[in-house]
């Protein structure tokens, strides 16, 4: 039978506190970075880069997901920025699927553990599945399930916003 002693409980609590603090800081930093990018990169530029014409936007979104070293909890603020920039729905879904699957750390571990051939195969399959899933969700009309307020940027508040 499995028993939990005080040392195991202490270690579990310690790990929980560490991960909660680490992920909170990561979430806040990514949210800040997205805000800065939204300030300096106009939505029209993001729309033109990630437009779904000829499938180019889907591939770009997949590679953008592949180069972002984020876990899925920090991918959400980035995705919210893409929503507010009104990037194509299918390309946003490709980014959402590819980001955790093609994380640079995972690809590095695959290469070290399984070799280059298996890593390239994994990358191609994960990218292909991400693109097919994003394209399919767009064609099936799943964009209607996104809440309208997800597309709206919050009103600026604070000292430097000019708000009264």
Coordinates of C-alpha atoms in Angstrom, one line a residue:
X1 CA 0.0 0.0 0.0
X2 CA 1.2 3.5 -0.8
X3 CA 1.6 5.9 2.2
X4 CA 2.5 9.6 2.2
X5 CA 5.0 10.7 4.7
X6 CA 5.6 14.3 5.8
X7 CA 8.7 14.5 3.6
X8 CA 6.8 13.6 0.5
X9 CA 4.0 16.1 1.3
X10 CA 6.6 18.8 1.9
X11 CA 8.3 18.1 -1.4
X12 CA 4.9 18.2 -3.2
X13 CA 4.0 21.5 -1.6
X14 CA 7.4 22.9 -2.4
X15 CA 7.1 21.9 -6.1
X16 CA 3.6 23.3 -6.3
X17 CA 4.7 26.7 -4.9
X18 CA 7.8 26.8 -7.2
X19 CA 5.8 26.0 -10.3
X20 CA 2.9 28.4 -9.4
X21 CA 5.4 31.2 -8.9
X22 CA 7.3 30.3 -12.1
X23 CA 4.3 30.1 -14.3
X24 CA 2.8 33.3 -12.9
X25 CA 5.9 35.2 -13.7
X26 CA 6.1 33.6 -17.2
X27 CA 2.4 34.4 -17.8
X28 CA 2.9 38.1 -16.8
X29 CA 6.0 38.5 -18.9
X30 CA 4.4 37.0 -22.0
X31 CA 1.3 39.2 -21.5
X32 CA 3.6 42.2 -21.2
X33 CA 5.5 41.2 -24.3
X34 CA 2.3 40.7 -26.3
X35 CA 1.2 44.2 -25.2
X36 CA 4.5 45.8 -26.3
X37 CA 4.2 44.0 -29.7
X38 CA 0.7 45.2 -30.2
X39 CA 1.8 48.7 -29.5
X40 CA 4.5 48.6 -32.2
X41 CA 3.3 46.1 -34.8
X42 CA 0.1 47.3 -36.5
X43 CA -2.8 44.7 -36.7
X44 CA -2.8 45.1 -40.5
X45 CA 0.8 43.8 -40.7
X46 CA -0.1 40.7 -38.6
X47 CA -3.2 40.1 -40.8
X48 CA -1.1 40.3 -44.0
X49 CA 1.5 37.9 -42.6
X50 CA -0.9 35.4 -41.3
X51 CA -3.5 35.6 -44.0
X52 CA -4.5 32.1 -45.2
X53 CA -3.8 32.8 -48.9
X54 CA -2.2 29.8 -50.6
X55 CA -1.6 28.2 -47.3
X56 CA 1.4 30.4 -46.6
X57 CA -0.2 31.9 -43.4
X58 CA -0.8 28.4 -42.0
X59 CA 2.9 27.4 -42.5
X60 CA 4.1 30.7 -41.0
X61 CA 1.8 30.2 -38.0
X62 CA 3.1 26.7 -37.5
X63 CA 6.7 27.9 -37.6
X64 CA 5.8 30.8 -35.3
X65 CA 4.4 28.2 -32.9
X66 CA 7.6 26.2 -33.3
X67 CA 10.0 29.0 -32.4
X68 CA 8.1 30.2 -29.3
X69 CA 9.5 28.4 -26.3
X70 CA 6.2 28.6 -24.4
X71 CA 4.1 26.0 -22.6
X72 CA 0.5 26.1 -23.4
X73 CA -0.3 28.3 -20.4
X74 CA 1.8 31.2 -21.8
X75 CA 0.6 30.5 -25.4
X76 CA -2.8 31.8 -24.4
X77 CA -1.8 35.5 -24.0
X78 CA 0.0 35.3 -27.3
X79 CA -3.1 33.8 -28.9
X80 CA -5.2 36.6 -27.4
X81 CA -3.0 39.1 -29.1
X82 CA -3.5 37.4 -32.4
X83 CA -7.3 37.5 -31.8
X84 CA -7.2 41.2 -31.1
X85 CA -5.1 41.7 -34.3
X86 CA -7.8 39.8 -36.2
X87 CA -5.4 37.3 -37.7
X88 CA -7.1 34.5 -39.6
X89 CA -8.9 31.9 -37.4
X90 CA -7.3 28.9 -39.0
X91 CA -3.8 30.3 -38.7
X92 CA -4.4 31.1 -35.0
X93 CA -5.5 27.5 -34.4
X94 CA -2.3 26.3 -36.2
X95 CA -0.3 28.4 -33.8
X96 CA -2.2 27.2 -30.8
X97 CA -1.7 23.5 -31.8
X98 CA 1.9 23.9 -33.0
X99 CA 3.2 25.9 -30.0
X100 CA 3.3 23.1 -27.4
X101 CA 3.9 20.3 -29.9
X102 CA 6.9 21.9 -31.6
X103 CA 8.4 23.6 -28.6
X104 CA 12.2 24.1 -29.2
X105 CA 12.9 22.2 -25.9
X106 CA 10.8 19.3 -27.0
X107 CA 12.5 19.2 -30.4
X108 CA 15.9 19.4 -28.8
X109 CA 15.1 16.5 -26.5
X110 CA 13.7 14.5 -29.4
X111 CA 17.0 15.0 -31.3
X112 CA 19.1 14.0 -28.4
X113 CA 17.0 11.0 -27.4
X114 CA 15.8 9.6 -30.7
X115 CA 18.1 11.0 -33.3
X116 CA 17.7 13.4 -36.2
X117 CA 15.6 11.2 -38.5
X118 CA 12.9 10.6 -35.8
X119 CA 12.9 14.3 -34.9
X120 CA 12.4 15.4 -38.5
X121 CA 9.5 12.9 -38.8
X122 CA 7.9 14.1 -35.5
X123 CA 8.3 17.7 -36.6
X124 CA 6.7 17.0 -40.0
X125 CA 3.8 15.0 -38.6
X126 CA 3.1 17.6 -35.8
X127 CA 3.3 20.5 -38.3
X128 CA 1.0 18.6 -40.7
X129 CA -1.5 17.7 -38.1
X130 CA -1.5 21.3 -36.8
X131 CA -2.1 22.8 -40.3
X132 CA -4.8 20.3 -41.1
X133 CA -6.5 20.8 -37.8
X134 CA -6.4 24.6 -38.2
X135 CA -7.6 24.5 -41.8
X136 CA -10.4 22.1 -40.9
X137 CA -11.6 24.1 -37.9
X138 CA -11.7 27.2 -40.1
X139 CA -13.6 25.5 -42.9
X140 CA -16.1 23.9 -40.4
X141 CA -16.9 27.4 -39.1
X142 CA -15.6 27.0 -35.6
X143 CA -14.8 30.7 -35.4
X144 CA -18.4 31.3 -34.4
X145 CA -17.6 29.8 -31.0
X146 CA -15.0 32.5 -30.1
X147 CA -16.6 35.1 -27.9
X148 CA -16.9 38.6 -29.3
X149 CA -15.1 40.2 -26.4
X150 CA -12.0 38.2 -27.2
X151 CA -11.4 40.4 -30.2
X152 CA -11.7 43.6 -28.3
X153 CA -8.6 45.2 -26.6
X154 CA -9.2 46.4 -23.1
X155 CA -9.5 50.1 -22.4
X156 CA -6.2 51.5 -21.2
X157 CA -6.3 52.6 -17.5
X158 CA -3.7 54.3 -15.4
X159 CA -1.5 57.3 -15.2
X160 CA -0.1 57.3 -18.8
X161 CA -3.3 56.3 -20.6
X162 CA -5.0 59.7 -20.7
X163 CA -8.1 58.2 -19.0
X164 CA -9.8 60.3 -16.4

